[in-house]
Each structure stands twice: as C-alpha cells, then as structure tokens.
Amino acid sequence: MSRITICKGKTNCEAISLISSGYIDSLKKLASNQRHDFMNFFQIIYGYLQLHKEDMAIEHIKKVTSINSSMSKAFRISIPSISFVLMKMINEADNLGILITFNVEKYIDSNLRQIDNEDKIVFELEKVIKELLDYLRANGEMSLLTIKIQEYKDRIEFILCGEEFKNLANKIKGIYRNVLFNDLELCIFFEYDNEKTLDSEDNIYSKLLYS
C-alpha cells in the first residue's frame, strides 16, 4: 500500500492510504486504454477522409467529442472509483452503438473524498449498469442516453427521464432497493457512509500533473 501525505496549513499533516498501488495501476491502465481507443477513433476518421466521406468523418468527430465530454464530466464526481465505473459504462455502451452523456450537478465543494462503503457502492453500481445495458440491448431502439448525476454530501443520484424507463425501474428493484420512479423520472441513489474530504494542496501527483 502506497501512502500520500495530505497537509492542511503548515502543521496538521495526515498520512492517508488514498493512493494505493492498485489505484495507481488503475490510472495507468485507464491512460493506456484511452490512448488505444482514441487511436482507433483517429484511424476511422482518417479512413472516412481517404474515401472522401467527409460527412461521415464529421459525424464521427462529433461522436468522439461527445464521448470525451462525458468522460470529463464523469471525473467531476468526488469518488474516483465511481468515475472509473462510469468510464467503463461509456465504453460498453459505445460497443452497443449507444452514446451516453452525463449532466453532472455537484452540491459539495470537495473534489476528492473517501467513503467507508466505497467497495459496496461500486459493486452495486456495476450490477445496476449491467441491468441498464441489458435493457438497452434488448430494446435496441435507443442511440442516445442522457443521465443526470447529482452528488451530495451523503449520496449520489442517477436520474433517467422518460416513461420508457418504468419497466427498467421494476427490473432494477429486483437487485437493488434504492430505486424510485416518480413523474416519469427513474432515480437510483447510493448513500455514502462516513464521507471524508481528501483534497490536498500539495502532493507529488498534483505537482506532476499541474506544474
């Protein structure tokens, strides 16, 4: 387990186990996968241009731009593991021909937090996403899905709008209890246990990335 020191002011320094070897390994794999994905995108665009299919190249550029925007918004969430799960969701949906976009609203100031039930939330969120993607695959009519994400101090909510998600709500209730469907909105929420802000002013990672 690697450790990183978070310093508040000049004296109160707290060593925390935020950046573990597994976390760093995940970041490295994420960067490698993203490089591979974007190289594929560029090759497709180049192929369209070689065939003088400029309109299709432009459409593909718009798609890549939307995917990149969604990924950036996913990382506005203060729990990095949830962001990773959403990145995976974007890629899996793209393989189904579905573009997922996020509207993220944060009602907290913190950019980075830890919670006691992080593993449980990731496990449950992955199950919910699998159910969602299976539902979209079975219906086969949706090419664009917009998910509103609202993050609060004690929870995070995922909201889908539309009458068509009523049946999906019933399916998800079979595997996860925190599901509501009211006024044509499907809301799935996950409650944070013992959240703690981990924002740091100075550490080796922020220096490497932002200096």
PDB file of C-alpha atoms in Angstrom:
ATOM      1  CA  MET A   1       0.000   0.000   0.000  1.00  0.00           C
ATOM      2  CA  SER A   2       1.479   3.336  -1.054  1.00  0.00           C
ATOM      3  CA  ARG A   3       0.791   6.366   1.074  1.00  0.00           C
ATOM      4  CA  ILE A   4       0.391  10.028   0.368  1.00  0.00           C
ATOM      5  CA  THR A   5       0.571  12.903   2.818  1.00  0.00           C
ATOM      6  CA  ILE A   6      -2.211  15.445   2.922  1.00  0.00           C
ATOM      7  CA  CYS A   7      -1.210  18.725   4.588  1.00  0.00           C
ATOM      8  CA  LYS A   8      -3.654  21.310   5.867  1.00  0.00           C
ATOM      9  CA  GLY A   9      -1.953  24.569   6.732  1.00  0.00           C
ATOM     10  CA  LYS A  10       1.664  24.235   7.862  1.00  0.00           C
ATOM     11  CA  THR A  11       1.371  21.792  10.714  1.00  0.00           C
ATOM     12  CA  ASN A  12      -1.537  19.378  10.568  1.00  0.00           C
ATOM     13  CA  CYS A  13      -0.325  16.690   8.173  1.00  0.00           C
ATOM     14  CA  GLU A  14      -2.238  13.449   7.932  1.00  0.00           C
ATOM     15  CA  ALA A  15      -0.928  10.335   6.197  1.00  0.00           C
ATOM     16  CA  ILE A  16      -3.735   8.528   4.400  1.00  0.00           C
ATOM     17  CA  SER A  17      -3.933   5.388   2.315  1.00  0.00           C
ATOM     18  CA  LEU A  18      -5.591   7.058  -0.657  1.00  0.00           C
ATOM     19  CA  ILE A  19      -3.148   6.255  -3.414  1.00  0.00           C
ATOM     20  CA  SER A  20      -2.634   2.519  -3.233  1.00  0.00           C
ATOM     21  CA  SER A  21      -0.627   0.503  -5.704  1.00  0.00           C
ATOM     22  CA  GLY A  22      -3.919  -0.774  -7.123  1.00  0.00           C
ATOM     23  CA  TYR A  23      -5.234   2.766  -7.589  1.00  0.00           C
ATOM     24  CA  ILE A  24      -2.109   3.857  -9.455  1.00  0.00           C
ATOM     25  CA  ASP A  25      -2.244   0.693 -11.569  1.00  0.00           C
ATOM     26  CA  SER A  26      -5.855   1.512 -12.484  1.00  0.00           C
ATOM     27  CA  LEU A  27      -4.842   5.006 -13.575  1.00  0.00           C
ATOM     28  CA  LYS A  28      -2.070   3.599 -15.749  1.00  0.00           C
ATOM     29  CA  LYS A  29      -4.402   1.085 -17.384  1.00  0.00           C
ATOM     30  CA  LEU A  30      -7.004   3.803 -17.908  1.00  0.00           C
ATOM     31  CA  ALA A  31      -4.481   6.028 -19.673  1.00  0.00           C
ATOM     32  CA  SER A  32      -3.309   3.125 -21.844  1.00  0.00           C
ATOM     33  CA  ASN A  33      -6.858   2.103 -22.785  1.00  0.00           C
ATOM     34  CA  GLN A  34      -7.808   5.680 -23.611  1.00  0.00           C
ATOM     35  CA  ARG A  35      -4.790   6.041 -25.872  1.00  0.00           C
ATOM     36  CA  HIS A  36      -5.805   2.826 -27.697  1.00  0.00           C
ATOM     37  CA  ASP A  37      -9.438   3.948 -28.039  1.00  0.00           C
ATOM     38  CA  PHE A  38      -8.551   7.369 -29.397  1.00  0.00           C
ATOM     39  CA  MET A  39      -6.059   5.898 -31.881  1.00  0.00           C
ATOM     40  CA  ASN A  40      -8.930   3.739 -33.178  1.00  0.00           C
ATOM     41  CA  PHE A  41     -11.135   6.838 -33.452  1.00  0.00           C
ATOM     42  CA  PHE A  42      -8.473   8.666 -35.444  1.00  0.00           C
ATOM     43  CA  GLN A  43      -7.980   5.700 -37.784  1.00  0.00           C
ATOM     44  CA  ILE A  44     -11.713   5.579 -38.512  1.00  0.00           C
ATOM     45  CA  ILE A  45     -11.813   9.312 -39.231  1.00  0.00           C
ATOM     46  CA  TYR A  46      -8.726   9.016 -41.461  1.00  0.00           C
ATOM     47  CA  GLY A  47     -10.396   6.154 -43.316  1.00  0.00           C
ATOM     48  CA  TYR A  48     -13.517   8.218 -43.999  1.00  0.00           C
ATOM     49  CA  LEU A  49     -11.406  11.101 -45.286  1.00  0.00           C
ATOM     50  CA  GLN A  50      -9.449   8.795 -47.600  1.00  0.00           C
ATOM     51  CA  LEU A  51     -12.757   7.600 -49.032  1.00  0.00           C
ATOM     52  CA  HIS A  52     -13.864  11.245 -49.396  1.00  0.00           C
ATOM     53  CA  LYS A  53     -16.723  10.646 -46.963  1.00  0.00           C
ATOM     54  CA  GLU A  54     -16.313  13.968 -45.194  1.00  0.00           C
ATOM     55  CA  ASP A  55     -19.829  13.958 -43.749  1.00  0.00           C
ATOM     56  CA  MET A  56     -19.232  10.630 -42.010  1.00  0.00           C
ATOM     57  CA  ALA A  57     -15.858  11.861 -40.739  1.00  0.00           C
ATOM     58  CA  ILE A  58     -17.530  14.928 -39.253  1.00  0.00           C
ATOM     59  CA  GLU A  59     -20.202  12.796 -37.582  1.00  0.00           C
ATOM     60  CA  HIS A  60     -17.520  10.567 -36.080  1.00  0.00           C
ATOM     61  CA  ILE A  61     -15.632  13.616 -34.799  1.00  0.00           C
ATOM     62  CA  LYS A  62     -18.831  14.813 -33.117  1.00  0.00           C
ATOM     63  CA  LYS A  63     -19.254  11.403 -31.525  1.00  0.00           C
ATOM     64  CA  VAL A  64     -15.670  11.358 -30.215  1.00  0.00           C
ATOM     65  CA  THR A  65     -16.118  14.884 -28.859  1.00  0.00           C
ATOM     66  CA  SER A  66     -19.292  13.843 -27.020  1.00  0.00           C
ATOM     67  CA  ILE A  67     -17.609  10.755 -25.552  1.00  0.00           C
ATOM     68  CA  ASN A  68     -14.655  12.829 -24.379  1.00  0.00           C
ATOM     69  CA  SER A  69     -17.010  15.366 -22.807  1.00  0.00           C
ATOM     70  CA  SER A  70     -18.887  12.612 -20.956  1.00  0.00           C
ATOM     71  CA  MET A  71     -15.642  11.165 -19.623  1.00  0.00           C
ATOM     72  CA  SER A  72     -14.547  14.583 -18.384  1.00  0.00           C
ATOM     73  CA  LYS A  73     -17.867  15.070 -16.616  1.00  0.00           C
ATOM     74  CA  ALA A  74     -17.606  11.627 -15.002  1.00  0.00           C
ATOM     75  CA  PHE A  75     -14.407  12.732 -13.293  1.00  0.00           C
ATOM     76  CA  ARG A  76     -16.134  15.683 -11.672  1.00  0.00           C
ATOM     77  CA  ILE A  77     -17.512  13.155  -9.180  1.00  0.00           C
ATOM     78  CA  SER A  78     -15.558  13.204  -5.918  1.00  0.00           C
ATOM     79  CA  ILE A  79     -15.252   9.397  -5.566  1.00  0.00           C
ATOM     80  CA  PRO A  80     -12.696   8.267  -8.207  1.00  0.00           C
ATOM     81  CA  SER A  81     -13.837   4.622  -8.284  1.00  0.00           C
ATOM     82  CA  ILE A  82     -17.345   5.726  -9.314  1.00  0.00           C
ATOM     83  CA  SER A  83     -15.786   7.757 -12.130  1.00  0.00           C
ATOM     84  CA  PHE A  84     -13.916   4.643 -13.297  1.00  0.00           C
ATOM     85  CA  VAL A  85     -17.153   2.626 -13.348  1.00  0.00           C
ATOM     86  CA  LEU A  86     -18.854   5.318 -15.438  1.00  0.00           C
ATOM     87  CA  MET A  87     -15.918   5.374 -17.873  1.00  0.00           C
ATOM     88  CA  LYS A  88     -16.332   1.639 -18.331  1.00  0.00           C
ATOM     89  CA  MET A  89     -20.059   2.161 -18.854  1.00  0.00           C
ATOM     90  CA  ILE A  90     -19.419   4.713 -21.624  1.00  0.00           C
ATOM     91  CA  ASN A  91     -17.175   2.273 -23.489  1.00  0.00           C
ATOM     92  CA  GLU A  92     -19.548  -0.679 -23.107  1.00  0.00           C
ATOM     93  CA  ALA A  93     -22.486   1.408 -24.325  1.00  0.00           C
ATOM     94  CA  ASP A  94     -20.452   2.626 -27.299  1.00  0.00           C
ATOM     95  CA  ASN A  95     -19.879  -1.011 -28.277  1.00  0.00           C
ATOM     96  CA  LEU A  96     -23.678  -1.340 -28.395  1.00  0.00           C
ATOM     97  CA  GLY A  97     -23.975   1.740 -30.609  1.00  0.00           C
ATOM     98  CA  ILE A  98     -25.319   3.869 -27.755  1.00  0.00           C
ATOM     99  CA  LEU A  99     -23.869   7.257 -26.879  1.00  0.00           C
ATOM    100  CA  ILE A 100     -24.120   8.085 -23.183  1.00  0.00           C
ATOM    101  CA  THR A 101     -23.903  11.677 -21.999  1.00  0.00           C
ATOM    102  CA  PHE A 102     -23.820  12.938 -18.426  1.00  0.00           C
ATOM    103  CA  ASN A 103     -25.179  16.088 -16.828  1.00  0.00           C
ATOM    104  CA  VAL A 104     -23.332  16.333 -13.519  1.00  0.00           C
ATOM    105  CA  GLU A 105     -24.525  18.600 -10.714  1.00  0.00           C
ATOM    106  CA  LYS A 106     -22.424  18.779  -7.549  1.00  0.00           C
ATOM    107  CA  TYR A 107     -23.759  20.175  -4.302  1.00  0.00           C
ATOM    108  CA  ILE A 108     -20.436  19.905  -2.490  1.00  0.00           C
ATOM    109  CA  ASP A 109     -17.172  21.843  -2.732  1.00  0.00           C
ATOM    110  CA  SER A 110     -14.859  18.849  -2.413  1.00  0.00           C
ATOM    111  CA  ASN A 111     -13.160  17.387  -5.470  1.00  0.00           C
ATOM    112  CA  LEU A 112     -11.847  14.254  -3.785  1.00  0.00           C
ATOM    113  CA  ARG A 113     -13.363  12.172  -0.983  1.00  0.00           C
ATOM    114  CA  GLN A 114     -13.260   8.717   0.533  1.00  0.00           C
ATOM    115  CA  ILE A 115     -16.176   6.764   1.958  1.00  0.00           C
ATOM    116  CA  ASP A 116     -16.334   3.642   4.101  1.00  0.00           C
ATOM    117  CA  ASN A 117     -18.713   1.765   1.782  1.00  0.00           C
ATOM    118  CA  GLU A 118     -16.912   2.503  -1.488  1.00  0.00           C
ATOM    119  CA  ASP A 119     -16.429  -1.159  -2.450  1.00  0.00           C
ATOM    120  CA  LYS A 120     -20.104  -1.908  -1.809  1.00  0.00           C
ATOM    121  CA  ILE A 121     -21.285   1.045  -3.898  1.00  0.00           C
ATOM    122  CA  VAL A 122     -19.004   0.110  -6.803  1.00  0.00           C
ATOM    123  CA  PHE A 123     -20.266  -3.486  -6.696  1.00  0.00           C
ATOM    124  CA  GLU A 124     -23.928  -2.415  -6.637  1.00  0.00           C
ATOM    125  CA  LEU A 125     -23.443   0.284  -9.273  1.00  0.00           C
ATOM    126  CA  GLU A 126     -21.854  -2.219 -11.646  1.00  0.00           C
ATOM    127  CA  LYS A 127     -24.843  -4.543 -11.206  1.00  0.00           C
ATOM    128  CA  VAL A 128     -27.259  -1.697 -11.919  1.00  0.00           C
ATOM    129  CA  ILE A 129     -25.308  -0.638 -15.009  1.00  0.00           C
ATOM    130  CA  LYS A 130     -25.317  -4.218 -16.319  1.00  0.00           C
ATOM    131  CA  GLU A 131     -29.100  -4.302 -15.915  1.00  0.00           C
ATOM    132  CA  LEU A 132     -29.384  -0.953 -17.710  1.00  0.00           C
ATOM    133  CA  LEU A 133     -27.181  -2.016 -20.631  1.00  0.00           C
ATOM    134  CA  ASP A 134     -29.012  -5.353 -20.949  1.00  0.00           C
ATOM    135  CA  TYR A 135     -32.291  -3.418 -21.061  1.00  0.00           C
ATOM    136  CA  LEU A 136     -30.980  -1.076 -23.769  1.00  0.00           C
ATOM    137  CA  ARG A 137     -29.593  -4.005 -25.746  1.00  0.00           C
ATOM    138  CA  ALA A 138     -32.925  -5.834 -25.599  1.00  0.00           C
ATOM    139  CA  ASN A 139     -34.918  -2.807 -26.731  1.00  0.00           C
ATOM    140  CA  GLY A 140     -32.435  -1.801 -29.420  1.00  0.00           C
ATOM    141  CA  GLU A 141     -34.100   1.485 -30.329  1.00  0.00           C
ATOM    142  CA  MET A 142     -32.094   3.992 -28.312  1.00  0.00           C
ATOM    143  CA  SER A 143     -28.912   5.535 -29.744  1.00  0.00           C
ATOM    144  CA  LEU A 144     -28.511   8.340 -27.181  1.00  0.00           C
ATOM    145  CA  LEU A 145     -28.967   8.163 -23.420  1.00  0.00           C
ATOM    146  CA  THR A 146     -28.601  11.167 -21.136  1.00  0.00           C
ATOM    147  CA  ILE A 147     -28.093  10.533 -17.424  1.00  0.00           C
ATOM    148  CA  LYS A 148     -28.354  13.311 -14.862  1.00  0.00           C
ATOM    149  CA  ILE A 149     -25.987  12.797 -11.932  1.00  0.00           C
ATOM    150  CA  GLN A 150     -26.424  14.708  -8.688  1.00  0.00           C
ATOM    151  CA  GLU A 151     -23.795  14.365  -5.978  1.00  0.00           C
ATOM    152  CA  TYR A 152     -24.483  15.474  -2.422  1.00  0.00           C
ATOM    153  CA  LYS A 153     -22.522  15.241   0.802  1.00  0.00           C
ATOM    154  CA  ASP A 154     -24.196  11.960   1.792  1.00  0.00           C
ATOM    155  CA  ARG A 155     -25.247  10.358  -1.510  1.00  0.00           C
ATOM    156  CA  ILE A 156     -25.101  10.280  -5.293  1.00  0.00           C
ATOM    157  CA  GLU A 157     -28.161  10.056  -7.564  1.00  0.00           C
ATOM    158  CA  PHE A 158     -28.517   8.835 -11.159  1.00  0.00           C
ATOM    159  CA  ILE A 159     -31.644  10.086 -12.924  1.00  0.00           C
ATOM    160  CA  LEU A 160     -33.128   8.953 -16.250  1.00  0.00           C
ATOM    161  CA  CYS A 161     -36.170  10.706 -17.676  1.00  0.00           C
ATOM    162  CA  GLY A 162     -38.932   9.034 -19.681  1.00  0.00           C
ATOM    163  CA  GLU A 163     -41.922   6.713 -19.430  1.00  0.00           C
ATOM    164  CA  GLU A 164     -39.861   4.003 -21.166  1.00  0.00           C
ATOM    165  CA  PHE A 165     -37.772   3.557 -18.010  1.00  0.00           C
ATOM    166  CA  LYS A 166     -40.701   2.440 -15.859  1.00  0.00           C
ATOM    167  CA  ASN A 167     -40.138  -1.215 -16.751  1.00  0.00           C
ATOM    168  CA  LEU A 168     -36.423  -0.783 -16.154  1.00  0.00           C
ATOM    169  CA  ALA A 169     -37.178   0.551 -12.660  1.00  0.00           C
ATOM    170  CA  ASN A 170     -39.041  -2.635 -11.817  1.00  0.00           C
ATOM    171  CA  LYS A 171     -36.163  -4.765 -13.088  1.00  0.00           C
ATOM    172  CA  ILE A 172     -33.560  -2.877 -11.083  1.00  0.00           C
ATOM    173  CA  LYS A 173     -35.679  -3.101  -7.936  1.00  0.00           C
ATOM    174  CA  GLY A 174     -35.114  -6.836  -8.123  1.00  0.00           C
ATOM    175  CA  ILE A 175     -31.385  -6.388  -7.499  1.00  0.00           C
ATOM    176  CA  TYR A 176     -31.140  -3.038  -5.709  1.00  0.00           C
ATOM    177  CA  ARG A 177     -33.507  -1.376  -3.259  1.00  0.00           C
ATOM    178  CA  ASN A 178     -32.803   2.387  -3.625  1.00  0.00           C
ATOM    179  CA  VAL A 179     -34.855   2.907  -6.773  1.00  0.00           C
ATOM    180  CA  LEU A 180     -37.666   5.422  -7.290  1.00  0.00           C
ATOM    181  CA  PHE A 181     -39.901   6.133 -10.282  1.00  0.00           C
ATOM    182  CA  ASN A 182     -41.981   9.307  -9.995  1.00  0.00           C
ATOM    183  CA  ASP A 183     -43.205  11.854 -12.550  1.00  0.00           C
ATOM    184  CA  LEU A 184     -41.551   9.977 -15.431  1.00  0.00           C
ATOM    185  CA  GLU A 185     -38.161  10.044 -13.661  1.00  0.00           C
ATOM    186  CA  LEU A 186     -36.175   6.988 -12.700  1.00  0.00           C
ATOM    187  CA  CYS A 187     -33.894   7.791  -9.764  1.00  0.00           C
ATOM    188  CA  ILE A 188     -31.251   5.361  -8.494  1.00  0.00           C
ATOM    189  CA  PHE A 189     -29.304   6.576  -5.482  1.00  0.00           C
ATOM    190  CA  PHE A 190     -26.375   5.356  -3.415  1.00  0.00           C
ATOM    191  CA  GLU A 191     -25.792   6.564   0.125  1.00  0.00           C
ATOM    192  CA  TYR A 192     -22.291   7.430   1.331  1.00  0.00           C
ATOM    193  CA  ASP A 193     -21.096   6.150   4.706  1.00  0.00           C
ATOM    194  CA  ASN A 194     -18.731   8.319   6.745  1.00  0.00           C
ATOM    195  CA  GLU A 195     -17.545  10.512   3.885  1.00  0.00           C
ATOM    196  CA  LYS A 196     -14.266  12.360   4.332  1.00  0.00           C
ATOM    197  CA  THR A 197     -12.729  15.134   2.246  1.00  0.00           C
ATOM    198  CA  LEU A 198      -9.246  14.365   0.941  1.00  0.00           C
ATOM    199  CA  ASP A 199      -8.498  17.475  -1.080  1.00  0.00           C
ATOM    200  CA  SER A 200      -4.779  18.180  -0.976  1.00  0.00           C
ATOM    201  CA  GLU A 201      -2.840  21.344  -1.634  1.00  0.00           C
ATOM    202  CA  ASP A 202       0.471  19.704  -2.404  1.00  0.00           C
ATOM    203  CA  ASN A 203       1.454  16.189  -3.325  1.00  0.00           C
ATOM    204  CA  ILE A 204       3.706  14.622  -5.924  1.00  0.00           C
ATOM    205  CA  TYR A 205       0.781  13.740  -8.241  1.00  0.00           C
ATOM    206  CA  SER A 206      -0.685  17.234  -8.375  1.00  0.00           C
ATOM    207  CA  LYS A 207       2.805  18.666  -8.979  1.00  0.00           C
ATOM    208  CA  LEU A 208       3.421  16.293 -11.884  1.00  0.00           C
ATOM    209  CA  LEU A 209       0.032  16.915 -13.460  1.00  0.00           C
ATOM    210  CA  TYR A 210      -0.431  20.647 -12.965  1.00  0.00           C
ATOM    211  CA  SER A 211       3.000  22.286 -12.602  1.00  0.00           C
TER     212      SER A 211
END
